PDB file of C-alpha atoms in Angstrom:
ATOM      1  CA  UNK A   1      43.504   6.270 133.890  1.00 90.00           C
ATOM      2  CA  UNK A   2      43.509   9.458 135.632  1.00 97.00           C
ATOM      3  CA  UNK A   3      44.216   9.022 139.293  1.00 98.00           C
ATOM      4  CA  UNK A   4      43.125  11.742 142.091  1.00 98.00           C
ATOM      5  CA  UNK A   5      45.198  11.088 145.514  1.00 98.00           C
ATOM      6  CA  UNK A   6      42.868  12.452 148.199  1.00 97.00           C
ATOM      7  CA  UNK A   7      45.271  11.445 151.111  1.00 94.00           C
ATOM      8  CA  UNK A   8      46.423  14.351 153.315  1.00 92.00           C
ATOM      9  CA  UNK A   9      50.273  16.159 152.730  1.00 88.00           C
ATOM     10  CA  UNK A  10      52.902  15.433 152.488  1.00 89.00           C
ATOM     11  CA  UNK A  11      51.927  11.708 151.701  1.00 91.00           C
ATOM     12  CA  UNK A  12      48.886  12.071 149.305  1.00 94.00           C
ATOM     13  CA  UNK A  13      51.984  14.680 147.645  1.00 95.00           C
ATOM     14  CA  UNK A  14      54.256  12.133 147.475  1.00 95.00           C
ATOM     15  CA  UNK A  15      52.407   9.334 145.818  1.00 96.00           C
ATOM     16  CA  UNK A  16      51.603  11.555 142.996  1.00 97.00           C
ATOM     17  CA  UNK A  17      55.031  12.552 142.302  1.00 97.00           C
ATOM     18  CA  UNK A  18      55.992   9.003 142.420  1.00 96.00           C
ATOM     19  CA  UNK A  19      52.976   8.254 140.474  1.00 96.00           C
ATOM     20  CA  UNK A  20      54.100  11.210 137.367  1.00 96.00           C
ATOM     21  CA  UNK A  21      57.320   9.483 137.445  1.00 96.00           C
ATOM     22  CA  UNK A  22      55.777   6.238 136.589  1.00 95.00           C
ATOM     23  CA  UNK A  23      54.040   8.114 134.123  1.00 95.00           C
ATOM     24  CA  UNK A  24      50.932   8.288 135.451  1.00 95.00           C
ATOM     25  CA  UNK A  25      48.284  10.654 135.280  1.00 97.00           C
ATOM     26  CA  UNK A  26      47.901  11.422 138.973  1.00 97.00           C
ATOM     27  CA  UNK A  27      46.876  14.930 141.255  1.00 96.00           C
ATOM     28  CA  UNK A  28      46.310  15.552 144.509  1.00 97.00           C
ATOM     29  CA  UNK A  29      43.401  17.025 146.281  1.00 97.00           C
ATOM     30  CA  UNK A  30      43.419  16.083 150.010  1.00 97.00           C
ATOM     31  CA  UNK A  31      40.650  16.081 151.827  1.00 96.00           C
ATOM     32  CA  UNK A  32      42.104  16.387 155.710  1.00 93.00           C
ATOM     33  CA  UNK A  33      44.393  18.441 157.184  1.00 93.00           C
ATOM     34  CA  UNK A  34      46.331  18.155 160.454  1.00 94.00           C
ATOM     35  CA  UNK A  35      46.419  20.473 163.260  1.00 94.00           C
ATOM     36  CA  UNK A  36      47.950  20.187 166.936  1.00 96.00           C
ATOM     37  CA  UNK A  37      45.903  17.922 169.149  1.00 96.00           C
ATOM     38  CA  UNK A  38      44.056  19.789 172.032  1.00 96.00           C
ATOM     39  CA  UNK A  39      45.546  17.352 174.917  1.00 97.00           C
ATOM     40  CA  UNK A  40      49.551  17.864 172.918  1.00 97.00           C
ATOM     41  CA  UNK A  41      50.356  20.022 175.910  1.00 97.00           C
ATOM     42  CA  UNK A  42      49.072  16.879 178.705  1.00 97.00           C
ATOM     43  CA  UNK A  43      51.634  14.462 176.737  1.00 98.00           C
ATOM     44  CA  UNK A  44      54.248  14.780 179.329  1.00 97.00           C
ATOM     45  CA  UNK A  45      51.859  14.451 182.226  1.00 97.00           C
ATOM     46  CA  UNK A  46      50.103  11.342 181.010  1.00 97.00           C
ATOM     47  CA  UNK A  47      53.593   9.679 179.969  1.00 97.00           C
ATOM     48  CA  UNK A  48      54.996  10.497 183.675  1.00 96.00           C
ATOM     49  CA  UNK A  49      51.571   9.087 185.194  1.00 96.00           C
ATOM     50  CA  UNK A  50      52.781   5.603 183.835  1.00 97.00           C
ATOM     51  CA  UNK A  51      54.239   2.748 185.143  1.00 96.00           C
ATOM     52  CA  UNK A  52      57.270   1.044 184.129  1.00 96.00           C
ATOM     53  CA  UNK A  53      55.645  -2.032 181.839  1.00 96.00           C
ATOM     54  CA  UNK A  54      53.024  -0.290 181.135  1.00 97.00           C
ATOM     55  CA  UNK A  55      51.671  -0.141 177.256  1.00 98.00           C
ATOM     56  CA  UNK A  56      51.670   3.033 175.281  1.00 98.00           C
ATOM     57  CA  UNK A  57      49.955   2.683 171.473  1.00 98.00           C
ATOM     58  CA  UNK A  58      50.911   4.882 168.432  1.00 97.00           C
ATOM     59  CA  UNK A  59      47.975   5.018 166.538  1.00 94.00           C
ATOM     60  CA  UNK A  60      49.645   7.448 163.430  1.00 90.00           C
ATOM     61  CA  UNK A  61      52.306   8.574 162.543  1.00 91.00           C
ATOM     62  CA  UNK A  62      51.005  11.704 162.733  1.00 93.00           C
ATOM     63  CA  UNK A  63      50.931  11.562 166.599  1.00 96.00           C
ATOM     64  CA  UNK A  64      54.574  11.110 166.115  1.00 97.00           C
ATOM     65  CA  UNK A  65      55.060  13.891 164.199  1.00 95.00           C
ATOM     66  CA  UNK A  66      53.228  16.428 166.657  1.00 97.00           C
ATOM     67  CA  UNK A  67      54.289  14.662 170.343  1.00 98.00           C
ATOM     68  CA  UNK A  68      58.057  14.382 169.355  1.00 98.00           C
ATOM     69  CA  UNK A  69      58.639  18.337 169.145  1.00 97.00           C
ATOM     70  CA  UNK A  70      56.198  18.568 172.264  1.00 97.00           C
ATOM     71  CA  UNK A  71      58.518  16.181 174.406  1.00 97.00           C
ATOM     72  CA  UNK A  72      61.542  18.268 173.060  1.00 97.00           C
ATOM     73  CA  UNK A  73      60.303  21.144 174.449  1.00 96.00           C
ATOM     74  CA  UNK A  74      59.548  19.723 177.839  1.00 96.00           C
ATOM     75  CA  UNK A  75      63.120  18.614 177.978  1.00 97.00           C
ATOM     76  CA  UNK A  76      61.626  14.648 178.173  1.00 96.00           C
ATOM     77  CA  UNK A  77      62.249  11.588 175.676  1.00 96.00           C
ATOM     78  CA  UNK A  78      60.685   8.947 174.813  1.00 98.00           C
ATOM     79  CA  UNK A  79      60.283   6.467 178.084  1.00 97.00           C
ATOM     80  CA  UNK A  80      62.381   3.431 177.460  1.00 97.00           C
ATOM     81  CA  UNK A  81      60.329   2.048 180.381  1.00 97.00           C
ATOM     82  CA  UNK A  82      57.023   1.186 178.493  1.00 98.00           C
ATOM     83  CA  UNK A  83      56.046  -1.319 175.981  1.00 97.00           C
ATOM     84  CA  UNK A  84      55.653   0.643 173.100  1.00 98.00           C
ATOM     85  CA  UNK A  85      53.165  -0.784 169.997  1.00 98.00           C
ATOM     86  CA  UNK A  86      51.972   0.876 166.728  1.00 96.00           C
ATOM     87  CA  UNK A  87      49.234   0.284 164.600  1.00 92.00           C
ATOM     88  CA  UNK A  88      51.223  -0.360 161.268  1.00 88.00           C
ATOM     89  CA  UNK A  89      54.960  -0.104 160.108  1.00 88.00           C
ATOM     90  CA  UNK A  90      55.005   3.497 159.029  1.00 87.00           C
ATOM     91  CA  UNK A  91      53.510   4.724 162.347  1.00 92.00           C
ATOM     92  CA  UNK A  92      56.441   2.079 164.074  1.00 95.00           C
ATOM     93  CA  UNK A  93      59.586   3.618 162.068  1.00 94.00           C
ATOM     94  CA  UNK A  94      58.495   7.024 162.492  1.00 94.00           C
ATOM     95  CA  UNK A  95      58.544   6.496 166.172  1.00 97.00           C
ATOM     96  CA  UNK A  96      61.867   4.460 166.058  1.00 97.00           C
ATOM     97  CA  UNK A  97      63.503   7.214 164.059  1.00 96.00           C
ATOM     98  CA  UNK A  98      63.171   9.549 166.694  1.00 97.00           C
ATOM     99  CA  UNK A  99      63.646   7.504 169.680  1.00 97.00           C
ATOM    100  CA  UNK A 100      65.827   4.530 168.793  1.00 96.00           C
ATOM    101  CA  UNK A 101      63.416   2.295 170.958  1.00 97.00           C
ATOM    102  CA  UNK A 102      61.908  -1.392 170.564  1.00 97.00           C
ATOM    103  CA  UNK A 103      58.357  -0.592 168.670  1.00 97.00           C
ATOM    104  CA  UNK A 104      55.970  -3.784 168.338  1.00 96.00           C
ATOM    105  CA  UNK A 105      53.408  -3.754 165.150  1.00 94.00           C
ATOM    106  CA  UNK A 106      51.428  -6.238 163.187  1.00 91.00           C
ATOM    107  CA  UNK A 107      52.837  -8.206 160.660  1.00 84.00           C
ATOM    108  CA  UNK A 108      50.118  -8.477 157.397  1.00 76.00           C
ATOM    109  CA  UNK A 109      47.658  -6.219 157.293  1.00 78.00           C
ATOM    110  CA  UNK A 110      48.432  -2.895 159.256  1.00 79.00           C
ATOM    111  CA  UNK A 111      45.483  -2.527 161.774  1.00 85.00           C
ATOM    112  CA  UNK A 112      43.669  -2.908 164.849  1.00 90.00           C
ATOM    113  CA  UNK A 113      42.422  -5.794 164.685  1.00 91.00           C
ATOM    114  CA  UNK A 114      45.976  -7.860 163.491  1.00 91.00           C
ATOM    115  CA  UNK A 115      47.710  -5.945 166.436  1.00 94.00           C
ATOM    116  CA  UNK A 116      45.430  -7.031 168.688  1.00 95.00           C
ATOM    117  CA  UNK A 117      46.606 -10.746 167.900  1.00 94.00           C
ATOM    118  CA  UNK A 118      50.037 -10.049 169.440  1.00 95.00           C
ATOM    119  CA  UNK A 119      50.731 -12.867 172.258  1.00 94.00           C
ATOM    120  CA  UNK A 120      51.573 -10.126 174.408  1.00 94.00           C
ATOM    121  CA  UNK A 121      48.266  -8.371 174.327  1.00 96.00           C
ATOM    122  CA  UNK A 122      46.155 -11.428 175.440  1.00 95.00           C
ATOM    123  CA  UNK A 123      46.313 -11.037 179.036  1.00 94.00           C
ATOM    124  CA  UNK A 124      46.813  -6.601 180.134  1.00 95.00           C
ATOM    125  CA  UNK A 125      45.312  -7.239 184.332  1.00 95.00           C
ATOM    126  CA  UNK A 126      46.288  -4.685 186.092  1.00 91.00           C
ATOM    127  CA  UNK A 127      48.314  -2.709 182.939  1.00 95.00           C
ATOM    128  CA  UNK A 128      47.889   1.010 181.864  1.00 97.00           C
ATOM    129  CA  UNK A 129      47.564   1.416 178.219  1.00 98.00           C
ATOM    130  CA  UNK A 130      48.341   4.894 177.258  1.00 98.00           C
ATOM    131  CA  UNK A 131      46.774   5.570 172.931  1.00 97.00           C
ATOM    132  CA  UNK A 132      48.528   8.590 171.433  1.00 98.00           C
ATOM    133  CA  UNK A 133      46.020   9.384 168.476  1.00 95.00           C
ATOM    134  CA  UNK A 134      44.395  12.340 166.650  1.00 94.00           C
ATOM    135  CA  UNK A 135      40.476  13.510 167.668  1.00 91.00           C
ATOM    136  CA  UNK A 136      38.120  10.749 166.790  1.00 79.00           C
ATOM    137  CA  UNK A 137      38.863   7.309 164.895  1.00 75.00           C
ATOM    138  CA  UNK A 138      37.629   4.000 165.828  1.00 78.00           C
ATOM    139  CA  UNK A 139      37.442   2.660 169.495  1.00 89.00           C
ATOM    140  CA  UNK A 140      37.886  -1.150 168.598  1.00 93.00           C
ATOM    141  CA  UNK A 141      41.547  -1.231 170.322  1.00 95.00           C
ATOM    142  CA  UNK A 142      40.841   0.728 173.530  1.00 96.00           C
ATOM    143  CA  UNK A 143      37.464  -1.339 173.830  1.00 96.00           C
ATOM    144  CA  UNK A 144      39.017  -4.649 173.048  1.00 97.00           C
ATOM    145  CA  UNK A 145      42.625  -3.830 175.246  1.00 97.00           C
ATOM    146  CA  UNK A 146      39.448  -3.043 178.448  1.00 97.00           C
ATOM    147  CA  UNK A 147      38.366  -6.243 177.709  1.00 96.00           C
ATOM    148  CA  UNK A 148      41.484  -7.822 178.550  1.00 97.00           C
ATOM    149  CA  UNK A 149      42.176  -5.755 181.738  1.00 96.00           C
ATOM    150  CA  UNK A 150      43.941  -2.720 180.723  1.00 97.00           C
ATOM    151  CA  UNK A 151      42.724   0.652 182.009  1.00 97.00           C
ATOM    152  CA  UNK A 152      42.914   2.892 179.249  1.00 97.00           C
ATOM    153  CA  UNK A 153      43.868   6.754 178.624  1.00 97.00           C
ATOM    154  CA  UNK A 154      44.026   8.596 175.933  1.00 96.00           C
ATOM    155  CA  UNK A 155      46.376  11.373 174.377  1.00 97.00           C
ATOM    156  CA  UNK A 156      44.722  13.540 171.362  1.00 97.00           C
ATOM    157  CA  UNK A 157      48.265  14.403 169.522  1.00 97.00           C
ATOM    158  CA  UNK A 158      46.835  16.114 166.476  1.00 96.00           C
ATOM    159  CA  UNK A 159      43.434  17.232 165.317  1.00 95.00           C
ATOM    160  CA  UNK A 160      41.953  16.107 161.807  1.00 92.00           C
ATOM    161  CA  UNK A 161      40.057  19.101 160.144  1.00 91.00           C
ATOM    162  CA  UNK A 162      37.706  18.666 156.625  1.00 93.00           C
ATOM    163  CA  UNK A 163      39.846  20.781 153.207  1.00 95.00           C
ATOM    164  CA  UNK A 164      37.101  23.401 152.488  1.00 95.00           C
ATOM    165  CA  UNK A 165      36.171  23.334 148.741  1.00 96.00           C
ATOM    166  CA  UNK A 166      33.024  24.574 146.504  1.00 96.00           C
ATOM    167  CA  UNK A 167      31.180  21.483 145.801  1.00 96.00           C
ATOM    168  CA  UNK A 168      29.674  21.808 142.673  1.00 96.00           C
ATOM    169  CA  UNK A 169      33.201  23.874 141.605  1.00 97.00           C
ATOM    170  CA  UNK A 170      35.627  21.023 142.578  1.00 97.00           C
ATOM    171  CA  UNK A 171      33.445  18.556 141.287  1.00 97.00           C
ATOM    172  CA  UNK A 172      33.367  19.708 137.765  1.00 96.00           C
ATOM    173  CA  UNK A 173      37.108  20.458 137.918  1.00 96.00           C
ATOM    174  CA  UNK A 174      37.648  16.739 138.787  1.00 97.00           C
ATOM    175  CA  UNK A 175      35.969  15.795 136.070  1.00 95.00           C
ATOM    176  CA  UNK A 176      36.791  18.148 133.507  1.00 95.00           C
ATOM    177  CA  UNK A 177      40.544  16.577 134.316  1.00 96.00           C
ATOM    178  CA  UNK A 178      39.021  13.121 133.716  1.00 96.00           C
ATOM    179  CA  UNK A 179      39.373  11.879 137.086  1.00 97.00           C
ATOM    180  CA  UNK A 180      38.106   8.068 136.610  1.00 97.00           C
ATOM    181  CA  UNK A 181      39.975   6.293 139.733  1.00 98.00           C
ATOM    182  CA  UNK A 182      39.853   7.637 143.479  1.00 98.00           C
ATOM    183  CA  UNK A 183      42.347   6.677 146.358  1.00 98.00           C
ATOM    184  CA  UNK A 184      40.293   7.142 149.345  1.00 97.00           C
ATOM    185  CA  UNK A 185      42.881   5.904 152.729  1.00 94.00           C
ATOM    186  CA  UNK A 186      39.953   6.307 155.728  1.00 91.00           C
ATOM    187  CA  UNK A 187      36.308   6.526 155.964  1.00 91.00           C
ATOM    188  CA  UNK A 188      36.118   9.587 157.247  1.00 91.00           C
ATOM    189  CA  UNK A 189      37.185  10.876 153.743  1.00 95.00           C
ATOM    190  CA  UNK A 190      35.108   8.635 152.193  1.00 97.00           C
ATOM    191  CA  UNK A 191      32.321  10.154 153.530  1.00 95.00           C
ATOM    192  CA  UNK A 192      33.386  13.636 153.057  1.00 96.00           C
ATOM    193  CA  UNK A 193      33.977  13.310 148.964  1.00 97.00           C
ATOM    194  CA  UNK A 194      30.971  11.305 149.105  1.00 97.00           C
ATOM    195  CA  UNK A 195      28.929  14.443 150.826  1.00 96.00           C
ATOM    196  CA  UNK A 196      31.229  17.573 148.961  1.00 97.00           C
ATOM    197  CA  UNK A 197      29.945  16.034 145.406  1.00 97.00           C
ATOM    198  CA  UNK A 198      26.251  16.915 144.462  1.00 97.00           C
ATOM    199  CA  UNK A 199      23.932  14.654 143.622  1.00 96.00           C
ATOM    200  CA  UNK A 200      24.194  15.401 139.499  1.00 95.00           C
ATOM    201  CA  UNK A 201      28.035  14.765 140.214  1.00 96.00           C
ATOM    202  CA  UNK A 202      27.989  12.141 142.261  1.00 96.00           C
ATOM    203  CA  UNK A 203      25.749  10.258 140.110  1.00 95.00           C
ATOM    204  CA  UNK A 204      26.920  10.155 136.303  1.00 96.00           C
ATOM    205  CA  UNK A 205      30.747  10.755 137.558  1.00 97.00           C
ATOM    206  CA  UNK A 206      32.022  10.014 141.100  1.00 98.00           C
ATOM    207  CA  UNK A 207      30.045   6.186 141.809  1.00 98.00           C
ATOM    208  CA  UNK A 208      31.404   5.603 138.760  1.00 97.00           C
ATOM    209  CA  UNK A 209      34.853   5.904 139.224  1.00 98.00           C
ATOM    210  CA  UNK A 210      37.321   2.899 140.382  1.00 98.00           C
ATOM    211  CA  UNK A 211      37.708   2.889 143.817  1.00 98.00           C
ATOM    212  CA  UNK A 212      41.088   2.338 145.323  1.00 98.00           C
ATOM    213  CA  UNK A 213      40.646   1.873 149.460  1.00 97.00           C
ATOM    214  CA  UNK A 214      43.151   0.434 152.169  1.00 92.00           C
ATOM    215  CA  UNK A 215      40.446  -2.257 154.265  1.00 90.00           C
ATOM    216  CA  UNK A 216      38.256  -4.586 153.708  1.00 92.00           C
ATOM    217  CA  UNK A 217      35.991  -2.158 156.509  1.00 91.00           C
ATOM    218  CA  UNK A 218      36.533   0.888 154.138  1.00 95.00           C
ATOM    219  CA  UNK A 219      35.674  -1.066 150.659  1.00 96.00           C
ATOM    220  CA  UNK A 220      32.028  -2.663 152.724  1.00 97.00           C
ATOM    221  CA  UNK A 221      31.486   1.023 153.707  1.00 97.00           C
ATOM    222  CA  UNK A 222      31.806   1.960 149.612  1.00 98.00           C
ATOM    223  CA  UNK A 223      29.669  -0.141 148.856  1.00 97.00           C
ATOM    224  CA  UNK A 224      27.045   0.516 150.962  1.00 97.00           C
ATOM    225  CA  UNK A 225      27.294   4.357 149.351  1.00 97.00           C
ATOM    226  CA  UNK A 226      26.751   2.755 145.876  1.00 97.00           C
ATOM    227  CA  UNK A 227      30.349   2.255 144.454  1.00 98.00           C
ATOM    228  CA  UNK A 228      30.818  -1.275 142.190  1.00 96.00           C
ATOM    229  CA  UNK A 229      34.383  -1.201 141.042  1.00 97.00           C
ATOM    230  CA  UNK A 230      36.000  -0.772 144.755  1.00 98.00           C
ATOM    231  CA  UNK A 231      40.156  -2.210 144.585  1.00 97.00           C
ATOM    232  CA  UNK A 232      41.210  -3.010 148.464  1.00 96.00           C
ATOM    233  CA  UNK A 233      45.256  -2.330 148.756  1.00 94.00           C
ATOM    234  CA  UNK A 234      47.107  -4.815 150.775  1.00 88.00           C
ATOM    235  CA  UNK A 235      48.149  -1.638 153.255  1.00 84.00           C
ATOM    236  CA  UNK A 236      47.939   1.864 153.670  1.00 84.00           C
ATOM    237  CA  UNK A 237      51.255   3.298 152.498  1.00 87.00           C
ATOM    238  CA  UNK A 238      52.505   4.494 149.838  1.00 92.00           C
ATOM    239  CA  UNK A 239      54.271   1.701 148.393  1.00 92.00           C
ATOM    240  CA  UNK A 240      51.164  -0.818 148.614  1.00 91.00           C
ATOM    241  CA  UNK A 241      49.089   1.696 146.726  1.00 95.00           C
ATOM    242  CA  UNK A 242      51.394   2.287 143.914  1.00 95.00           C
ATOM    243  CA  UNK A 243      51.482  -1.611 143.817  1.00 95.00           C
ATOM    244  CA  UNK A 244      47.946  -1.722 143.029  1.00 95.00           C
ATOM    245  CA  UNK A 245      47.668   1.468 140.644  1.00 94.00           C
ATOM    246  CA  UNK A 246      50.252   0.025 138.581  1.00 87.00           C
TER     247      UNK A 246
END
């Protein structure tokens, strides 16, 4: 088994080092990169327009990563004075680590849709609900917090941007190296190996190769592009998908 990582740096890095020292065959081609957000600088000004109790939703770690050094900046921390929730346990600790608060996340699976079972989200009349997220992504929380009263704003924290490679070029690398298993960690670079591959490619190499994918959503969307032998990991971090490529 020859594993290629696609997820962005320094995680998709990471599990292929730990990967080697399992002594796996394992490299890393991501197929995102992160940039700063394009409302970063309006962090301060949307956190101040809050009210104390108000809800304010990690969505990535990655938000973390770029609104942290913005706040520091701007002199600010992290307002004790909102409910804070995150989306899964890496996005939580990141957030904890750099502002010792209280952060709520699902227990299980690490999305949306297990968040939005918290007691405490039931009922949001006349609560703010501030998402700190990169460009794009899925609008089943905002939609679904509406629903149940919040008014919602949002916060773009980082920007996700497509890895430029030569189709045809990468392609035949790939499977010169023997590539046979894929970890693909969001849809959006599902789609994008699933478009850089010609169709010659695509057909006698990458729909054949084992699939390893973080949802339920994400392995349905496979499969609808034509992949058979899709794996679904029991989370998105590292440590759930070395479980399953052990």
């Amino acid at each position: 088994m020859t594993i290629l990582v696609t997820r962005p740096s320094p995680a998709g890095e990471q599990l292929v080092d730990r990967l080697r020292r399992l002594g796996k065959s394992a490299c890393h081609s991501p197929l995102i990169e992160f940039a700063p957000g394009r409302e970063l600088s309006l962090l301060p000004a949307k956190l101040a327009a809050m009210r104390p109790g108000d809800l304010a939703f990690v969505l990535s770690q990655h938000a973390v990563e770029y609104a942290h050094p913005c706040l520091q900046r701007a002199g600010l921390v992290w307002p004790a004075t909102l409910r804070w929730y995150a989306v899964g346990r890496a996005s939580a600790l990141a957030l904890h680590k750099v502002s010792t608060l209280p952060v709520a996340w699902p227990e299980g699976r690490e999305n949306s849709e297990t968040l939005l079972q918290l007691t405490d989200l039931q009922n949001l009349d006349g609560r703010r609900a501030l998402l700190l997220r990169g460009n794009g992504g899925r609008e089943l929380l905002a939609s679904t917090l509406a629903q149940r009263g919040a008014a919602i704003s949002y916060c773009e924290c980082y920007q996700r941007s497509p890895v430029h490679y030569d189709g045809p070029q990468q392609s035949q690398r790939w499977r010169q190296l023997g590539i046979d298993t894929l970890v693909i960690t969001s849809g959006e670079m599902l789609q994008r190996i699933y478009t850089l591959v010609p169709d010659y490619y695509r057909t006698c190499w990458l729909l054949k190769c084992r699939l390893i994918v973080v949802s339920q959503r994400l392995a349905d969307q496979a499969s609808q592009l034509g992949w058979l032998d899709i794996r679904v990991a029991d989370n998105a971090d590292n440590d759930a998908l070395l479980r399953i490529l052990q």
